[in-house]
PDB file of C-alpha atoms in Angstrom:
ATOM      1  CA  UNK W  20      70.466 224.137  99.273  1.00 66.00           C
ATOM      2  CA  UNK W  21      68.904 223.951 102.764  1.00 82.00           C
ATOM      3  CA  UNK W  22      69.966 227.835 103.321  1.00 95.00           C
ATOM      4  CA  UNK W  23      69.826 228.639 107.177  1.00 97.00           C
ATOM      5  CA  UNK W  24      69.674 226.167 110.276  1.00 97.00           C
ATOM      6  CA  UNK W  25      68.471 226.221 113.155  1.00 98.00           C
ATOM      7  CA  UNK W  26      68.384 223.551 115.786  1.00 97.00           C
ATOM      8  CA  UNK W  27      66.309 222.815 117.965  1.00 97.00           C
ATOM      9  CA  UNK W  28      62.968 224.001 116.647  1.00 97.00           C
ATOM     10  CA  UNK W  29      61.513 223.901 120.395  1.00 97.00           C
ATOM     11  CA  UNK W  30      63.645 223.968 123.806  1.00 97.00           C
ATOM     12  CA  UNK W  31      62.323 224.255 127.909  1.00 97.00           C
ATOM     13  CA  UNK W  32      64.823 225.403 130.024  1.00 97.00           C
ATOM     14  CA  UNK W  33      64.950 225.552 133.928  1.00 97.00           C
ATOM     15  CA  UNK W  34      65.849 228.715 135.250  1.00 97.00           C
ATOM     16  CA  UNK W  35      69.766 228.574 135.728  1.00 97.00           C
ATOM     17  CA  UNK W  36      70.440 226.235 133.154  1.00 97.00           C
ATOM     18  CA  UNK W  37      72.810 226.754 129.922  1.00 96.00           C
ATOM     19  CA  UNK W  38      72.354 225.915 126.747  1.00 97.00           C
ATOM     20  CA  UNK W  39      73.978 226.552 123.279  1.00 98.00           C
ATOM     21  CA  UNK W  40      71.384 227.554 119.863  1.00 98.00           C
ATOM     22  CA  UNK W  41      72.896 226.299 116.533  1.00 98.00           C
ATOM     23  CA  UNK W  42      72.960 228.171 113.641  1.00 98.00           C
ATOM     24  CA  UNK W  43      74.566 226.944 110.043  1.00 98.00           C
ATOM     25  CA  UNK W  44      74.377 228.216 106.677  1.00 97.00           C
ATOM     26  CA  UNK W  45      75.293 227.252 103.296  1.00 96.00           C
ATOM     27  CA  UNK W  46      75.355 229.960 101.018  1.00 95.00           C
ATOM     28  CA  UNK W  47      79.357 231.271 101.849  1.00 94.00           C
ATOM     29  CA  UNK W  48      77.694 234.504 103.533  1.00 94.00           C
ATOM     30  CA  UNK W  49      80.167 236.455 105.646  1.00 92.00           C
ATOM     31  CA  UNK W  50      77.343 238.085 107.631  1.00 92.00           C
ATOM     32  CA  UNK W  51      75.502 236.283 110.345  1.00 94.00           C
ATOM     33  CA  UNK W  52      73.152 237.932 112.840  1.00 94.00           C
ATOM     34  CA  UNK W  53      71.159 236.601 115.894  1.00 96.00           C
ATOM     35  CA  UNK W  54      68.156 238.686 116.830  1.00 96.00           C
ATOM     36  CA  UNK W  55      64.888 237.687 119.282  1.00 97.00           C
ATOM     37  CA  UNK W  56      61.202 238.282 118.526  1.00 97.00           C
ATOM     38  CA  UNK W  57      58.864 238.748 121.670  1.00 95.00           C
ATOM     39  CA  UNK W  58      55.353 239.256 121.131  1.00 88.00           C
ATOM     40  CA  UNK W  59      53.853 242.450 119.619  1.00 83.00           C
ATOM     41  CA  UNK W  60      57.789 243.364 119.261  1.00 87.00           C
ATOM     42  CA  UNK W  61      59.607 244.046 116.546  1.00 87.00           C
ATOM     43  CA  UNK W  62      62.637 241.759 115.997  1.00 93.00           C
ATOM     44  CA  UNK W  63      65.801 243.097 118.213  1.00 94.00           C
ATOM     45  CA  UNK W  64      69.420 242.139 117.324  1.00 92.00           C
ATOM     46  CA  UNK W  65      71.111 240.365 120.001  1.00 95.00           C
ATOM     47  CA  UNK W  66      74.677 239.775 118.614  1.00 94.00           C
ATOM     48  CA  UNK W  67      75.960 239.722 114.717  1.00 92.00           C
ATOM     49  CA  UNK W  68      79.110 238.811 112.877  1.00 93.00           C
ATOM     50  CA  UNK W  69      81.017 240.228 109.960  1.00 90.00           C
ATOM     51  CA  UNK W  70      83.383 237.486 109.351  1.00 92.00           C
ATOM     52  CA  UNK W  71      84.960 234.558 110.619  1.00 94.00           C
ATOM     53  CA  UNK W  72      86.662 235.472 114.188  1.00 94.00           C
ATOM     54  CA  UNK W  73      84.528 238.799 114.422  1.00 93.00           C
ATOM     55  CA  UNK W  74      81.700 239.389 116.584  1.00 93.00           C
ATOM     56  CA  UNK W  75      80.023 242.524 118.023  1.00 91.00           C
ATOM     57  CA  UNK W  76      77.298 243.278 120.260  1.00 91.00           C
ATOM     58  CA  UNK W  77      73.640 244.616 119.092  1.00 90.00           C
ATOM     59  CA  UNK W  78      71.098 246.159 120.840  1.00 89.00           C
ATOM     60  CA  UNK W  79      69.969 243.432 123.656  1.00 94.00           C
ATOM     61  CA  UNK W  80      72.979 241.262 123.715  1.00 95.00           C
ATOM     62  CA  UNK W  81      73.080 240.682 127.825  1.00 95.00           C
ATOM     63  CA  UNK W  82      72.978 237.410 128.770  1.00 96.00           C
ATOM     64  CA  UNK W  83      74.453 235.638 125.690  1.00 97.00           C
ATOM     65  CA  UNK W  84      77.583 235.053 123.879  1.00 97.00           C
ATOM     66  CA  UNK W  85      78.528 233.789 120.709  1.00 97.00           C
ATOM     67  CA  UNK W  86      81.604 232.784 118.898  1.00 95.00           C
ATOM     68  CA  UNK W  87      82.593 232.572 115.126  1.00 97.00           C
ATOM     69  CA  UNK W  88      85.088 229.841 114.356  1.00 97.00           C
ATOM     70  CA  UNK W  89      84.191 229.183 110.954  1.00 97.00           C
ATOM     71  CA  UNK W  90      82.231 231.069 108.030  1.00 96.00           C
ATOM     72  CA  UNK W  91      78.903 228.381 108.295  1.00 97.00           C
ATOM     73  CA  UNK W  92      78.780 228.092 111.929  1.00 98.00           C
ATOM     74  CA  UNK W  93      77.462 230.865 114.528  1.00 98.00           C
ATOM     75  CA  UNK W  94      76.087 229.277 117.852  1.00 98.00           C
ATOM     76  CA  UNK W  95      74.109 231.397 120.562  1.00 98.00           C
ATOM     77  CA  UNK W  96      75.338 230.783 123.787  1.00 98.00           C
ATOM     78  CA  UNK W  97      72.476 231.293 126.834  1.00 96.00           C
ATOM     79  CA  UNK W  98      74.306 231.380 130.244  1.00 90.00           C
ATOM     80  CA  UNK W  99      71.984 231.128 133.770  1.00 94.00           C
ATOM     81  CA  UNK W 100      68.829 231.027 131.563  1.00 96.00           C
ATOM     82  CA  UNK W 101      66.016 233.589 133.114  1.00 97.00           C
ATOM     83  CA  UNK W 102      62.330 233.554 132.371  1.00 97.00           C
ATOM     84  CA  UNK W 103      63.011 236.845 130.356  1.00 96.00           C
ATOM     85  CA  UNK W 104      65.102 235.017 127.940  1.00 97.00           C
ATOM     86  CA  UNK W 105      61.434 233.519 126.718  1.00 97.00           C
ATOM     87  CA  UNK W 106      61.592 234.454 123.161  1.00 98.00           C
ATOM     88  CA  UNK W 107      61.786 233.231 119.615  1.00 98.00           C
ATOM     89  CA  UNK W 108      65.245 233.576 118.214  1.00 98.00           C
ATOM     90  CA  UNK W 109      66.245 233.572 114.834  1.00 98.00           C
ATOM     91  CA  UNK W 110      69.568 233.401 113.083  1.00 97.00           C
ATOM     92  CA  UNK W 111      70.204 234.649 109.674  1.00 95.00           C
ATOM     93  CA  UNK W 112      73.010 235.554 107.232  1.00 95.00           C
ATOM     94  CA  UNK W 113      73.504 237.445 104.532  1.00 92.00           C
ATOM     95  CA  UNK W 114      76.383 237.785 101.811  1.00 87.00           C
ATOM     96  CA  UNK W 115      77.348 241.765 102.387  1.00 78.00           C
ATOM     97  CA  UNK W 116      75.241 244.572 104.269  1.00 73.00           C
ATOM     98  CA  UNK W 117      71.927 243.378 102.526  1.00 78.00           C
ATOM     99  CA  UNK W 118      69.099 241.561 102.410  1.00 86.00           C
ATOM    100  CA  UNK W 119      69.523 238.388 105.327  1.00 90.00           C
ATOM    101  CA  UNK W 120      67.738 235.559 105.035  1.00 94.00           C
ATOM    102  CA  UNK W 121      66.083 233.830 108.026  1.00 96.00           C
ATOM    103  CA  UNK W 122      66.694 230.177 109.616  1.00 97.00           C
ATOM    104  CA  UNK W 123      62.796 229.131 110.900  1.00 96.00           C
ATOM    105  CA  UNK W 124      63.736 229.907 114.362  1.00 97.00           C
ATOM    106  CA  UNK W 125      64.242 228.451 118.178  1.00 97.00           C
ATOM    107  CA  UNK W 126      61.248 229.030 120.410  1.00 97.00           C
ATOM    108  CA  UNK W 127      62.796 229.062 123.747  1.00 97.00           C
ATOM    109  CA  UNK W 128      60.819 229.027 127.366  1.00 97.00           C
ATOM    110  CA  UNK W 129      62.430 229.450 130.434  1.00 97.00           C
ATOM    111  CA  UNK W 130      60.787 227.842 133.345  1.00 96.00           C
TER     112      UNK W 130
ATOM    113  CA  UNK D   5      67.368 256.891 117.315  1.00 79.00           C
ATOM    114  CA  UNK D   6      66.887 255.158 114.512  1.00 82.00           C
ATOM    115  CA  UNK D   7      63.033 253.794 114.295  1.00 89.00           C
ATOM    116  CA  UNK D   8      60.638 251.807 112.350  1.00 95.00           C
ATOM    117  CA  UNK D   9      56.784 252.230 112.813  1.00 97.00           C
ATOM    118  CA  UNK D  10      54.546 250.161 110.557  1.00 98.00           C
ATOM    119  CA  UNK D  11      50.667 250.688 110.569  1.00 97.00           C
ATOM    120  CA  UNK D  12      47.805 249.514 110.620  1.00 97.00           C
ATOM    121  CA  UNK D  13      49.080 246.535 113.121  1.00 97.00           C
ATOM    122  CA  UNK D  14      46.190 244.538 111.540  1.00 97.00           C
ATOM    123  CA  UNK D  15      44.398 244.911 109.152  1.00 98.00           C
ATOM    124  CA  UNK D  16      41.923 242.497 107.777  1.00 98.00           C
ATOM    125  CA  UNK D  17      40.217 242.387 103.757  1.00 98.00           C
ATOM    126  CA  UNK D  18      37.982 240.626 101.679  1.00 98.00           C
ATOM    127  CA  UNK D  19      39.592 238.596  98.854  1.00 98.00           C
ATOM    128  CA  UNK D  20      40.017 240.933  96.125  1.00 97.00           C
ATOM    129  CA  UNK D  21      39.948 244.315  98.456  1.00 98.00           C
ATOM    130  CA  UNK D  22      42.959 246.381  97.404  1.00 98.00           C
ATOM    131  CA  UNK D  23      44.921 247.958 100.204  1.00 98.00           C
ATOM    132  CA  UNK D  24      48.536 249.002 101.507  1.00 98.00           C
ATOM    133  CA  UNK D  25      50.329 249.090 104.412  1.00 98.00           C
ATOM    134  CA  UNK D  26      52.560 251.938 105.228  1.00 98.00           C
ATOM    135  CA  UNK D  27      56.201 251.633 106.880  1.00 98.00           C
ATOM    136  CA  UNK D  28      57.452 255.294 108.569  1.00 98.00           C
ATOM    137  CA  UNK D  29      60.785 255.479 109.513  1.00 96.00           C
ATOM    138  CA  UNK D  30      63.387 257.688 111.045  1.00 92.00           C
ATOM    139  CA  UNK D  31      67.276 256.832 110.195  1.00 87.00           C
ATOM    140  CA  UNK D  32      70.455 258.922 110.070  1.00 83.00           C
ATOM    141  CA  UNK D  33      70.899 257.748 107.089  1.00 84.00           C
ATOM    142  CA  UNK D  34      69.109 254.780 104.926  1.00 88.00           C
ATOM    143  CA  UNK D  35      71.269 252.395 102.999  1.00 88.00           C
ATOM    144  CA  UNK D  36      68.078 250.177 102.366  1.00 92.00           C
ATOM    145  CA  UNK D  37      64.543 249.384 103.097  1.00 95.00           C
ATOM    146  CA  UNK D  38      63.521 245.836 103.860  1.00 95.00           C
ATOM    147  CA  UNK D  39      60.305 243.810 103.319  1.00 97.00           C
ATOM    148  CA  UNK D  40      59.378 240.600 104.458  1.00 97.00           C
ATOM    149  CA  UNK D  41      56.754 238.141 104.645  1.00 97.00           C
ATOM    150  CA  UNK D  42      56.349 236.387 108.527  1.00 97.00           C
ATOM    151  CA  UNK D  43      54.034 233.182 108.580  1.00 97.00           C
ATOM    152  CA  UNK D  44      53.102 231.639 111.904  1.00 94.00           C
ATOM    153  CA  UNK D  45      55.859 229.952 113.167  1.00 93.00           C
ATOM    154  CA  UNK D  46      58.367 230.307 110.685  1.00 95.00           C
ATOM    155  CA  UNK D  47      61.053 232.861 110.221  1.00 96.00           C
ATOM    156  CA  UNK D  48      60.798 236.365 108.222  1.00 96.00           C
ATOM    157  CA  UNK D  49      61.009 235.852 104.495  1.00 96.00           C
ATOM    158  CA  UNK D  50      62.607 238.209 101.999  1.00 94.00           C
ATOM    159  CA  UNK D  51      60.094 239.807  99.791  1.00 96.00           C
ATOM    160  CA  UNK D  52      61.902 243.356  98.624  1.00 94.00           C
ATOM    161  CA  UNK D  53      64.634 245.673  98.857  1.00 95.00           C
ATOM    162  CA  UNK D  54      64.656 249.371  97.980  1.00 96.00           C
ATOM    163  CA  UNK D  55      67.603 251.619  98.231  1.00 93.00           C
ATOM    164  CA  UNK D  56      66.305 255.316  96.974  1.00 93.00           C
ATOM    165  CA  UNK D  57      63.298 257.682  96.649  1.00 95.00           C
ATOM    166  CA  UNK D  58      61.149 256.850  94.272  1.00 96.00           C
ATOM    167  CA  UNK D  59      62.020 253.397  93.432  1.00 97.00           C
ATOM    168  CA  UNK D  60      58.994 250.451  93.238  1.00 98.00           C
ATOM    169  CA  UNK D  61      59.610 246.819  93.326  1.00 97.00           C
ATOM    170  CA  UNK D  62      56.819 244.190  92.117  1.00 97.00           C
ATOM    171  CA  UNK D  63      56.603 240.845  92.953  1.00 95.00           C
ATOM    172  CA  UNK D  64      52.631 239.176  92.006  1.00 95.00           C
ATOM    173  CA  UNK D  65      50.288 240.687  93.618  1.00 97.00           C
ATOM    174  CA  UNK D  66      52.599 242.958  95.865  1.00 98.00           C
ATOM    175  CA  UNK D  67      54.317 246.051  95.176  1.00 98.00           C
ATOM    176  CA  UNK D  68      56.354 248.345  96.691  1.00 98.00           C
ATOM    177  CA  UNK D  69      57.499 252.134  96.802  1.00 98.00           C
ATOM    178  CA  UNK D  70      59.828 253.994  99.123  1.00 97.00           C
ATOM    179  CA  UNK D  71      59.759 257.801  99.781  1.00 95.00           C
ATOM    180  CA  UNK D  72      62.339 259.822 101.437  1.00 92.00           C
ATOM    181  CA  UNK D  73      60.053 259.282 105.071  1.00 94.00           C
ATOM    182  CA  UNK D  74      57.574 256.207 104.598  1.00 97.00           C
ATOM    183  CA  UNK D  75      57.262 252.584 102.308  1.00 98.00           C
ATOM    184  CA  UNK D  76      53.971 251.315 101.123  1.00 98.00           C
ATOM    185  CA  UNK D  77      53.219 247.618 100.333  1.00 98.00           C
ATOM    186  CA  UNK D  78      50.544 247.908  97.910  1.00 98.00           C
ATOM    187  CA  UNK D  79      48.250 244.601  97.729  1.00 98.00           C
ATOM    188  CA  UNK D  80      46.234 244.010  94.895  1.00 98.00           C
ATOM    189  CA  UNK D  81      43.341 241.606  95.161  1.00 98.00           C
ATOM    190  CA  UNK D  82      44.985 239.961  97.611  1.00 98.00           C
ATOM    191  CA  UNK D  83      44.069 236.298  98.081  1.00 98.00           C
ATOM    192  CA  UNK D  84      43.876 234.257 101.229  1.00 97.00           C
ATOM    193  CA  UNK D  85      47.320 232.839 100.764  1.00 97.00           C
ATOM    194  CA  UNK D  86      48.450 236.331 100.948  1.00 98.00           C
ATOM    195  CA  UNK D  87      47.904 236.334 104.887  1.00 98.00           C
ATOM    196  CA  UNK D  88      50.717 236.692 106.974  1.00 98.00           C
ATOM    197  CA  UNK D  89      52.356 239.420 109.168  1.00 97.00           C
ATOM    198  CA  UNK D  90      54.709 242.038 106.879  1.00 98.00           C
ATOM    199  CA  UNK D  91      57.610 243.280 108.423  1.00 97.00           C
ATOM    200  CA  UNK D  92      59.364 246.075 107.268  1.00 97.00           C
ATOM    201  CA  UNK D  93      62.870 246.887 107.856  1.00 94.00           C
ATOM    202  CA  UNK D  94      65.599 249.383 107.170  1.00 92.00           C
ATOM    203  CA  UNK D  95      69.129 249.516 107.706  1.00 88.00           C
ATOM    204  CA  UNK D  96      71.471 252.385 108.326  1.00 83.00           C
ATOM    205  CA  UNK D  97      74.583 253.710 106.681  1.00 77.00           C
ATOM    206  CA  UNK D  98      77.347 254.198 109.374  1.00 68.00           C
ATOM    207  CA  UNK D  99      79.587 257.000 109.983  1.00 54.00           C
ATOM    208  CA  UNK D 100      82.628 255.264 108.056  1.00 52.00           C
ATOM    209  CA  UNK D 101      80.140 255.019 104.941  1.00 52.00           C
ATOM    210  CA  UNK D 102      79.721 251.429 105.386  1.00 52.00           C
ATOM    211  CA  UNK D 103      76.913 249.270 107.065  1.00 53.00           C
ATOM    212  CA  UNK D 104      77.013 246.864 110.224  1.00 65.00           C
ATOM    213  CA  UNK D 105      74.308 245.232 107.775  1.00 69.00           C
ATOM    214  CA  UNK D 106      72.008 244.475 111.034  1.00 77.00           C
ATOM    215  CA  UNK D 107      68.046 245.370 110.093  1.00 83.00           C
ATOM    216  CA  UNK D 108      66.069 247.810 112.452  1.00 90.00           C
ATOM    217  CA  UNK D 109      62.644 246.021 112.243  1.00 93.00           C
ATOM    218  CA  UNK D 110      59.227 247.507 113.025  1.00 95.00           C
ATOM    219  CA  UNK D 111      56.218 245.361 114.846  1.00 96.00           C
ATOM    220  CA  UNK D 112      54.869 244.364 111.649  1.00 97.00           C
ATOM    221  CA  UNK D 113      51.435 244.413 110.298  1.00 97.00           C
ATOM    222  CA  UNK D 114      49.382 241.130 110.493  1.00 97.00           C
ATOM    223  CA  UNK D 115      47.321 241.015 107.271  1.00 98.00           C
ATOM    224  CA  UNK D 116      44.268 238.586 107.198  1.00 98.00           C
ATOM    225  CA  UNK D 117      42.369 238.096 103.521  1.00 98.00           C
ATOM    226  CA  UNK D 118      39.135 236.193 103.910  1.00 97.00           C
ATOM    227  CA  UNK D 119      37.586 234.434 100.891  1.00 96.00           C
TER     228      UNK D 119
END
């Protein structure tokens, strides 16, 4: 049961360029969440999903998109990547409004 | 505005030397209270949930309590393996009665236990 996943572990981006974070989970949860982790920050929630077709916005959510085709799948989308995109991101899931559990993360630079 | 403060940010013990760390948050209204355990470079991992004053959980060495304002994580002679950064999280009931489900997080307390 490999749980959440996250690929890649480690990315360098050029400012301007796109890329796409996977995120896949095994456990049937309809919940799936993508949040960033700065330093000395707290953990902020970037964009989550409810369900299968159904995403909404969370608190810092400018400068990516996601989509939701299927229950396992909920890839990050980074468009015209800026050095404040730096961060750590983390994808997670959980079964209803409860505790999520945590893929191991992205660690993204923008250069 | 919902809010999460956790204190101390560090805080750093000798194996064996009982402590806690205290989580104080503000919420409209609290469907649960989230613990986890952080380790460098990996991603948050569940330790506890607590839904109402006056509940505890226990898990080893840990232990945790909720009040109607603050959560304590209450280590007992903590080991070295017990180092990590605990994050502490709540989430909100919404005006329809349900939940979004997304976790408010505080900054997290880095706990170091030398031998």
């Amino acid at each position: 049961n490999a749980g959440v996943t996250q690929t890649p572990k480690f990315r360098i981006l050029k400012i301007g360029q796109s890329m796409t974070l996977q995120c896949t989970q095994d456990m049937n949860h309809n919940y799936m969440y993508w949040y960033r982790q700065d330093p000395g920050m707290g953990l902020k929630l970037i964009y989550y999903s409810v369900g299968a077709g159904i995403t909404d916005k969370g608190e810092v959510p400018n400068g990516y998109n996601v989509s939701r085709s299927t229950t396992e799948d909920f890839p990050l989308r980074l468009e015209l990547a800026a050095p404040s995109q730096t961060s750590v991101y983390f994808c997670a899931s959980s079964y209803a409004p409860a505790e999520a559990f945590f893929g191991q993360g992205t660690r993204l630079t923008v250069v | 505005e919902d809010q999460v403060t956790q204190s101390p940010e560090a805080l750093r013990l000798q194996e064996g030397e009982s402590s806690s760390l205290n989580c104080s948050y503000t919420v409209s209204g609290l469907r649960g209270l989230f613990w986890y355990r952080q380790d460098p470079g990996k991603g948050p991992e569940f330790l506890f949930t607590l839904y109402s004053a006056g509940e505890e959980k226990e898990k080893e060495r840990l232990k945790a309590t909720l009040t109607k304002k603050e959560s304590f994580l209450h280590i007992t002679a903590p080991k070295p393996e017990d180092s990590a950064t605990y994050l502490c999280a709540v989430q909100a009931i919404m005006n329809y009665g349900g939940s979004q489900g997304n976790l408010i997080f505080g900054k997290g307390t880095k706990l170091s236990v030398k031998p």
